[in-house]
XYZ file of C-alpha atoms in Angstrom:
478
model
C 18.868 -24.452 16.737
C 22.541 -23.578 17.194
C 24.532 -26.036 19.269
C 25.083 -25.129 22.668
C 28.812 -25.482 22.774
C 30.994 -24.592 19.748
C 34.675 -24.874 19.785
C 36.930 -22.771 17.549
C 39.089 -24.438 14.942
C 42.320 -24.402 16.917
C 43.975 -26.876 14.655
C 42.964 -25.329 11.412
C 45.615 -23.500 9.550
C 45.278 -19.831 8.926
C 44.754 -20.288 5.178
C 41.660 -22.420 5.995
C 40.417 -19.857 8.377
C 40.462 -17.355 5.507
C 38.872 -19.590 3.079
C 42.008 -19.130 0.893
C 43.783 -22.461 0.069
C 42.160 -25.124 -2.399
C 41.785 -27.668 0.442
C 40.780 -25.300 2.888
C 38.168 -26.577 5.384
C 38.133 -29.925 3.683
C 37.302 -33.048 5.918
C 38.395 -35.554 3.157
C 40.766 -37.082 5.653
C 38.102 -38.185 7.996
C 38.287 -41.798 9.450
C 34.783 -42.712 8.142
C 34.084 -45.929 6.219
C 33.572 -46.650 2.559
C 31.035 -49.288 2.783
C 28.677 -47.796 0.264
C 29.034 -49.460 -3.012
C 28.054 -47.954 -6.581
C 24.624 -49.554 -6.502
C 23.828 -47.995 -3.308
C 24.967 -44.402 -4.543
C 23.023 -44.877 -7.877
C 19.894 -45.901 -6.128
C 20.062 -43.226 -3.475
C 20.288 -40.616 -6.454
C 17.429 -42.324 -8.070
C 15.169 -42.559 -5.040
C 16.134 -39.160 -3.711
C 13.818 -37.375 -5.947
C 10.800 -39.507 -5.108
C 9.418 -38.572 -1.736
C 5.958 -37.806 -0.101
C 6.331 -34.425 -1.159
C 5.803 -35.780 -4.830
C 3.175 -38.145 -3.891
C 1.082 -35.773 -1.641
C 2.208 -32.387 -1.558
C 2.012 -31.971 -5.594
C -1.977 -31.962 -5.191
C -1.764 -28.555 -3.901
C 0.301 -27.231 -6.539
C -2.083 -28.690 -9.069
C -5.134 -27.181 -7.502
C -3.342 -23.872 -7.744
C -1.801 -23.999 -11.074
C -4.007 -26.321 -13.082
C -2.300 -28.113 -16.020
C 0.517 -25.204 -15.791
C 1.753 -27.376 -13.065
C 3.832 -29.148 -15.873
C 5.581 -26.061 -16.698
C 6.246 -24.973 -12.974
C 7.816 -28.587 -12.174
C 9.901 -28.167 -15.700
C 11.208 -24.591 -14.610
C 11.969 -25.497 -10.890
C 13.463 -28.803 -12.249
C 15.839 -26.813 -14.402
C 16.981 -24.809 -11.535
C 17.478 -28.075 -9.588
C 19.623 -29.580 -12.230
C 21.855 -26.507 -12.343
C 22.306 -26.696 -8.577
C 23.174 -30.474 -8.712
C 25.579 -29.997 -11.590
C 27.593 -27.371 -9.565
C 27.422 -29.573 -6.431
C 28.497 -32.499 -8.483
C 31.382 -30.482 -10.020
C 32.615 -29.682 -6.503
C 31.985 -32.909 -4.804
C 33.799 -34.885 -7.604
C 36.821 -32.615 -7.303
C 36.782 -32.790 -3.417
C 34.494 -35.370 -2.087
C 33.783 -34.633 1.634
C 31.046 -35.780 4.080
C 30.132 -32.242 4.642
C 29.533 -31.829 0.882
C 28.432 -28.065 0.199
C 29.501 -26.908 3.770
C 32.867 -27.837 3.087
C 32.785 -26.311 -0.248
C 31.450 -23.060 1.128
C 33.988 -22.938 3.789
C 36.609 -23.073 1.165
C 35.225 -20.691 -1.274
C 33.553 -18.086 0.926
C 35.113 -18.595 4.402
C 34.552 -20.882 7.650
C 31.627 -18.638 8.679
C 29.754 -19.772 5.346
C 30.403 -23.435 5.918
C 29.224 -23.129 9.434
C 25.937 -21.386 8.430
C 25.064 -23.738 5.489
C 25.956 -26.861 7.533
C 23.944 -26.020 10.636
C 21.136 -24.781 8.517
C 21.148 -27.941 6.656
C 21.298 -30.032 9.814
C 18.368 -28.207 11.206
C 16.383 -28.862 8.109
C 17.023 -32.558 8.205
C 16.278 -33.025 11.840
C 13.009 -31.068 11.494
C 12.350 -33.192 8.434
C 12.631 -36.446 10.654
C 9.996 -35.176 12.931
C 7.553 -34.486 9.928
C 8.233 -37.862 8.233
C 7.830 -39.766 11.609
C 4.498 -38.132 12.162
C 3.265 -38.834 8.728
C 4.218 -42.608 8.875
C 2.834 -43.027 12.407
C -0.445 -41.338 10.993
C -0.682 -44.120 8.318
C -0.026 -46.695 10.773
C -2.615 -45.693 13.141
C -5.066 -45.779 10.157
C -4.110 -49.349 9.311
C -4.131 -50.332 13.297
C -6.839 -48.276 14.833
C -6.515 -47.653 18.494
C -2.662 -47.913 18.704
C -0.995 -44.721 19.762
C 0.886 -42.745 17.206
C 3.888 -41.977 19.798
C 4.477 -45.856 19.702
C 4.898 -45.928 15.914
C 7.140 -42.853 16.017
C 9.275 -44.433 18.782
C 9.508 -47.786 16.660
C 10.681 -45.800 13.556
C 13.103 -43.526 15.381
C 14.730 -46.609 17.072
C 14.801 -48.666 13.946
C 16.388 -45.903 11.790
C 18.686 -44.702 14.540
C 19.993 -48.312 15.148
C 20.501 -48.919 11.434
C 22.650 -45.668 11.247
C 24.612 -46.656 14.356
C 25.546 -49.687 12.609
C 28.168 -49.842 9.631
C 27.203 -47.423 6.754
C 26.337 -50.226 4.579
C 23.258 -50.681 6.624
C 22.042 -47.217 5.725
C 22.878 -48.071 2.081
C 21.012 -51.396 2.175
C 17.903 -49.737 3.411
C 18.001 -46.976 0.812
C 18.812 -49.287 -1.804
C 15.642 -51.392 -1.307
C 13.486 -48.316 -0.344
C 14.568 -46.604 -3.554
C 14.024 -49.755 -5.570
C 10.484 -50.207 -4.437
C 9.667 -46.101 -4.854
C 11.155 -46.418 -8.367
C 9.119 -49.562 -9.011
C 5.847 -47.780 -8.061
C 6.537 -44.628 -9.964
C 7.504 -46.668 -13.036
C 4.240 -48.811 -12.984
C 2.290 -45.640 -12.467
C 3.884 -43.941 -15.414
C 3.421 -47.024 -17.527
C -0.322 -47.379 -16.751
C -0.918 -43.460 -17.256
C 0.843 -43.273 -20.719
C -1.124 -46.492 -21.782
C -4.384 -44.677 -20.583
C -3.481 -41.357 -22.226
C -2.781 -43.481 -25.503
C -6.104 -45.262 -25.162
C -4.567 -48.558 -25.015
C -5.800 -49.465 -21.671
C -8.774 -51.562 -21.550
C -10.552 -50.105 -18.706
C -10.159 -46.401 -19.427
C -11.023 -44.164 -22.596
C -8.277 -41.735 -23.405
C -9.286 -38.084 -22.476
C -7.161 -36.516 -25.246
C -6.300 -33.075 -24.346
C -9.702 -32.246 -22.971
C -8.290 -31.796 -19.399
C -5.531 -29.819 -20.523
C -7.515 -27.202 -22.378
C -11.059 -27.175 -20.685
C -12.001 -25.517 -17.065
C -9.963 -22.489 -17.718
C -7.468 -23.619 -20.052
C -3.682 -24.456 -19.232
C -3.508 -21.273 -17.003
C -6.830 -21.465 -15.038
C -5.680 -19.297 -12.204
C -3.412 -17.152 -14.303
C 0.049 -16.148 -13.271
C -0.849 -16.124 -9.640
C -1.718 -19.730 -9.772
C 1.527 -20.682 -11.581
C 3.511 -19.023 -9.015
C 1.963 -20.983 -6.231
C 2.586 -24.250 -8.156
C 6.272 -23.094 -8.727
C 6.742 -22.691 -5.057
C 5.440 -26.041 -4.397
C 7.540 -27.706 -6.834
C 10.707 -26.241 -5.406
C 9.986 -27.946 -2.068
C 9.255 -31.162 -3.760
C 12.818 -31.330 -5.236
C 14.418 -31.518 -1.859
C 16.542 -34.622 -1.252
C 19.007 -34.762 -4.025
C 21.906 -33.251 -2.103
C 22.275 -36.428 0.217
C 23.923 -38.384 -2.549
C 26.912 -36.190 -2.485
C 27.104 -36.317 1.279
C 27.020 -40.119 0.837
C 29.385 -40.240 -1.873
C 32.287 -39.522 0.583
C 31.818 -42.996 2.170
C 31.787 -44.933 -1.123
C 34.254 -47.058 -2.626
C 34.927 -44.680 -5.596
C 33.583 -41.237 -4.499
C 34.516 -39.340 -7.734
C 33.082 -41.910 -10.088
C 29.891 -42.234 -7.818
C 29.187 -38.524 -7.763
C 29.878 -37.990 -11.571
C 27.463 -40.783 -12.531
C 24.803 -39.717 -10.112
C 25.018 -36.210 -11.144
C 25.016 -36.948 -14.947
C 21.774 -38.785 -14.623
C 19.875 -36.014 -12.764
C 18.392 -34.460 -16.018
C 16.448 -37.654 -17.283
C 15.451 -38.442 -13.694
C 13.719 -35.103 -13.086
C 12.169 -35.196 -16.600
C 10.549 -38.616 -16.174
C 9.676 -38.798 -12.570
C 8.505 -35.176 -11.994
C 7.463 -33.626 -15.045
C 6.396 -36.890 -16.751
C 4.117 -37.421 -13.600
C 2.581 -34.171 -13.523
C 1.647 -34.497 -17.363
C 0.217 -37.742 -17.095
C -1.839 -36.585 -14.013
C -3.353 -33.389 -15.515
C -3.905 -35.122 -18.784
C -6.008 -37.882 -16.979
C -7.723 -35.901 -14.375
C -9.625 -32.541 -14.372
C -7.215 -30.044 -12.414
C -10.062 -29.002 -10.377
C -11.161 -32.685 -9.257
C -11.500 -32.518 -5.417
C -9.998 -36.047 -5.210
C -6.624 -34.440 -6.390
C -6.138 -32.737 -2.881
C -8.534 -35.044 -0.818
C -6.833 -38.340 -1.868
C -3.607 -37.152 -3.544
C -3.047 -36.837 -7.060
C -1.522 -40.384 -7.503
C -4.402 -42.196 -5.633
C -6.935 -40.256 -7.724
C -5.339 -41.220 -10.855
C -5.115 -44.926 -10.067
C -8.770 -44.514 -9.136
C -9.479 -42.921 -12.452
C -7.814 -45.961 -14.006
C -9.946 -48.408 -12.063
C -7.011 -49.955 -10.108
C -8.615 -51.558 -6.929
C -7.494 -50.517 -3.702
C -5.649 -47.423 -5.085
C -5.691 -45.499 -2.033
C -4.187 -48.215 0.221
C -1.660 -48.976 -2.603
C -0.475 -45.391 -2.465
C -0.561 -45.342 1.469
C 2.135 -48.263 1.360
C 4.126 -46.412 -1.299
C 3.762 -42.949 0.818
C 4.878 -45.046 3.851
C 7.932 -46.502 2.137
C 8.897 -42.785 1.012
C 8.450 -41.513 4.388
C 10.611 -44.122 6.118
C 13.094 -43.573 3.259
C 13.334 -39.956 3.988
C 13.725 -40.552 7.749
C 16.524 -42.847 7.213
C 18.278 -40.491 4.719
C 17.813 -37.429 6.952
C 19.202 -39.199 10.091
C 22.205 -40.190 7.968
C 22.617 -36.838 6.187
C 22.227 -34.741 9.295
C 24.874 -36.977 11.346
C 27.446 -36.712 8.673
C 26.859 -33.020 8.443
C 27.249 -32.586 12.009
C 30.423 -34.885 12.137
C 31.889 -32.757 9.226
C 31.404 -29.424 11.170
C 32.879 -30.831 14.157
C 35.801 -32.050 12.435
C 36.406 -28.541 11.090
C 36.163 -27.147 14.792
C 32.608 -25.792 14.294
C 30.671 -27.852 16.651
C 30.786 -29.509 20.013
C 33.900 -31.725 20.128
C 31.920 -34.654 21.900
C 30.045 -35.112 18.509
C 33.444 -35.923 16.754
C 34.045 -39.298 18.235
C 34.141 -41.992 15.646
C 33.448 -45.774 16.539
C 33.552 -48.511 14.163
C 33.965 -45.894 11.320
C 30.678 -44.314 12.379
C 30.018 -41.001 14.061
C 27.694 -42.670 16.470
C 27.463 -39.434 18.724
C 26.340 -37.511 15.823
C 23.877 -40.104 14.931
C 22.598 -40.024 18.422
C 22.360 -36.361 18.654
C 20.590 -35.924 15.248
C 18.107 -38.695 16.166
C 17.628 -37.056 19.510
C 17.022 -33.668 18.066
C 14.447 -35.098 15.712
C 12.707 -37.075 18.455
C 12.511 -34.015 20.413
C 10.925 -32.009 17.562
C 8.219 -34.812 17.260
C 7.412 -34.361 20.979
C 7.241 -30.546 20.252
C 4.695 -31.407 17.404
C 2.471 -33.156 19.922
C 2.932 -30.593 22.890
C 2.852 -27.293 20.823
C 1.502 -28.060 17.262
C 0.297 -24.554 16.732
C 3.183 -22.541 18.312
C 6.710 -24.221 18.697
C 6.288 -26.830 16.090
C 4.689 -24.294 13.510
C 7.699 -21.969 14.521
C 10.265 -24.762 13.434
C 8.454 -25.317 10.201
C 8.416 -21.687 9.231
C 12.127 -21.411 10.019
C 13.115 -24.228 7.690
C 10.732 -23.248 5.043
C 13.271 -21.505 2.712
C 16.497 -23.165 4.034
C 17.077 -25.219 0.757
C 16.898 -21.899 -1.208
C 19.879 -20.331 1.026
C 21.720 -23.703 0.626
C 21.304 -23.525 -2.918
C 22.644 -20.029 -3.028
C 25.715 -21.013 -1.020
C 26.345 -23.835 -3.386
C 26.092 -21.433 -6.580
C 28.464 -18.856 -5.205
C 30.862 -21.575 -3.896
C 30.968 -23.125 -7.396
C 31.780 -19.839 -9.076
C 34.664 -19.208 -6.676
C 36.221 -22.740 -6.690
C 35.747 -23.374 -10.298
C 37.918 -20.365 -11.110
C 40.531 -21.738 -8.512
C 40.434 -25.258 -9.867
C 41.051 -23.988 -13.268
C 44.280 -22.174 -12.100
C 45.480 -24.818 -9.582
C 44.117 -28.333 -10.485
C 42.195 -28.499 -13.662
C 42.629 -32.326 -13.619
C 40.044 -32.479 -10.866
C 37.082 -31.091 -12.954
C 35.700 -34.552 -13.728
C 32.188 -32.891 -13.603
C 31.860 -29.604 -15.287
C 29.037 -26.963 -14.907
C 27.315 -26.539 -18.183
C 27.740 -23.034 -19.778
C 29.895 -21.598 -16.956
C 29.759 -18.832 -15.597
C 26.580 -17.809 -17.240
C 24.517 -20.792 -16.147
C 25.739 -20.396 -12.618
C 24.492 -16.708 -12.730
C 21.061 -17.976 -13.980
C 20.889 -20.396 -11.061
C 21.664 -17.588 -8.590
C 19.070 -15.289 -10.285
C 16.597 -18.246 -10.066
C 17.229 -18.699 -6.309
C 16.782 -15.066 -5.615
C 13.722 -15.062 -7.802
C 12.025 -17.909 -5.910
C 12.931 -16.164 -2.631
C 11.258 -12.806 -3.897
C 8.127 -14.970 -4.938
C 8.037 -16.250 -1.435
C 8.253 -12.608 0.054
C 5.404 -11.484 -2.125
C 3.169 -14.516 -1.400
C 1.232 -14.184 1.924
C 1.419 -17.951 2.727
C 5.165 -18.209 2.395
C 6.166 -14.746 3.652
C 6.483 -15.792 7.205
C 8.862 -18.739 6.130
C 11.306 -16.205 4.496
C 11.456 -14.144 7.689
C 11.998 -16.855 9.957
C 14.609 -18.431 7.578
C 16.391 -15.148 7.175
C 16.414 -14.855 11.014
C 18.041 -18.242 11.293
C 20.574 -17.398 8.536
C 21.575 -14.110 10.219
C 22.036 -15.846 13.702
C 24.179 -18.684 12.427
C 26.163 -16.350 10.100
C 26.969 -13.957 13.112
C 28.070 -16.946 15.251
C 30.169 -18.393 12.323
C 31.850 -14.939 11.997
C 32.533 -14.570 15.829
C 34.169 -18.032 15.551
C 36.105 -17.326 12.553
C 37.345 -14.232 14.085
C 38.407 -15.994 17.294
C 40.264 -18.689 15.510
C 42.094 -15.835 13.345
C 43.044 -14.064 16.623
C 44.463 -17.272 18.160
C 46.500 -18.232 15.019
């Protein structure tokens, strides 16, 4: 997954190659546009945590953990809040289209920025394929007889085209997608709370019966809770995009600060609140939780007509939103890496204040990945899925280490830039690092996720070795 041609950072100063200076490795002087408004950023931040992983993937976590899935989502949500707070601190101090990749390059060294950046790029491109396939599956259900590849092509062309135009197009798509997702989850929570309180005419309140019966709060013990914890970590992916988008907003510092400061209540309400409503209203071992998805099963329990199709519409919106965001995020990450001399120079051309070649390359890789899923579903595509399985945890690790180093540097050299501050520094930074390491250990111990850690480790080592080689070559030339 490493780009075939990588050029050294010939014009990068020696301090940047060493990761020494406070501005080392920054791409803040990029010629990208600033067409994203505050309302775009706010909605991207709100909608970024509401994806298909929540609507569908949470079912497997509930089936494994039972009612304790609420605790699993709360624990992993706390880790995500720490990560986003650290990332917000760095992004508010130095907004950049490469986000954590830029910060890792400045704090640890160019090899770290290279590794984190291309790992995240690969993750987003594979994500585009997964979302395109899921969206096509829904469409073929609505329009029997139509080929799934046709829908994939339509969606890829639509969102590649929107990202080739002005950045405000991306912002508008995400604004309305996020508004629809937030409206759907808000309606779900409202109906759910009414049902729990017994004020919904069509449903009697179950009280605490579903939380305490059928094995109690921990029906499958600690092992089930750990499976739920791993499932919940994956569902939180997507929050990082807002710090990438902030670099193209009209007021990056204010935008990042506001988005990060609302992370806590968003996670508490959307994720933890949803899980609490679901496991209160439904028995955790109800087959419909995994067969139909927990949200559709809950709506059926509430007697909402056409609940399955309603959720299909919401899931389709979530998938298309994720496609749009992943094409955007991957193209900006690729552009940022190229602007720092860590990628093919051809991708660095900006036309109309948009890195269109990077958009095409990222979309093209995603489309190739879709083809691999059709041609080699049990080999190459499965290999790609395993390879990116633990990428987000590695990225979070880079974020924590970078924040620790850069916070000390900012306190010495530019304390005025600390608009957003990590809580309880440095102690909670260490807690976040320990949390990331702990989840990776759990993945190694679990047979179902061990292979993902192995493949992700291989990708990390390969990229780190390439990044170190480029860093040494640049140092030798300077």
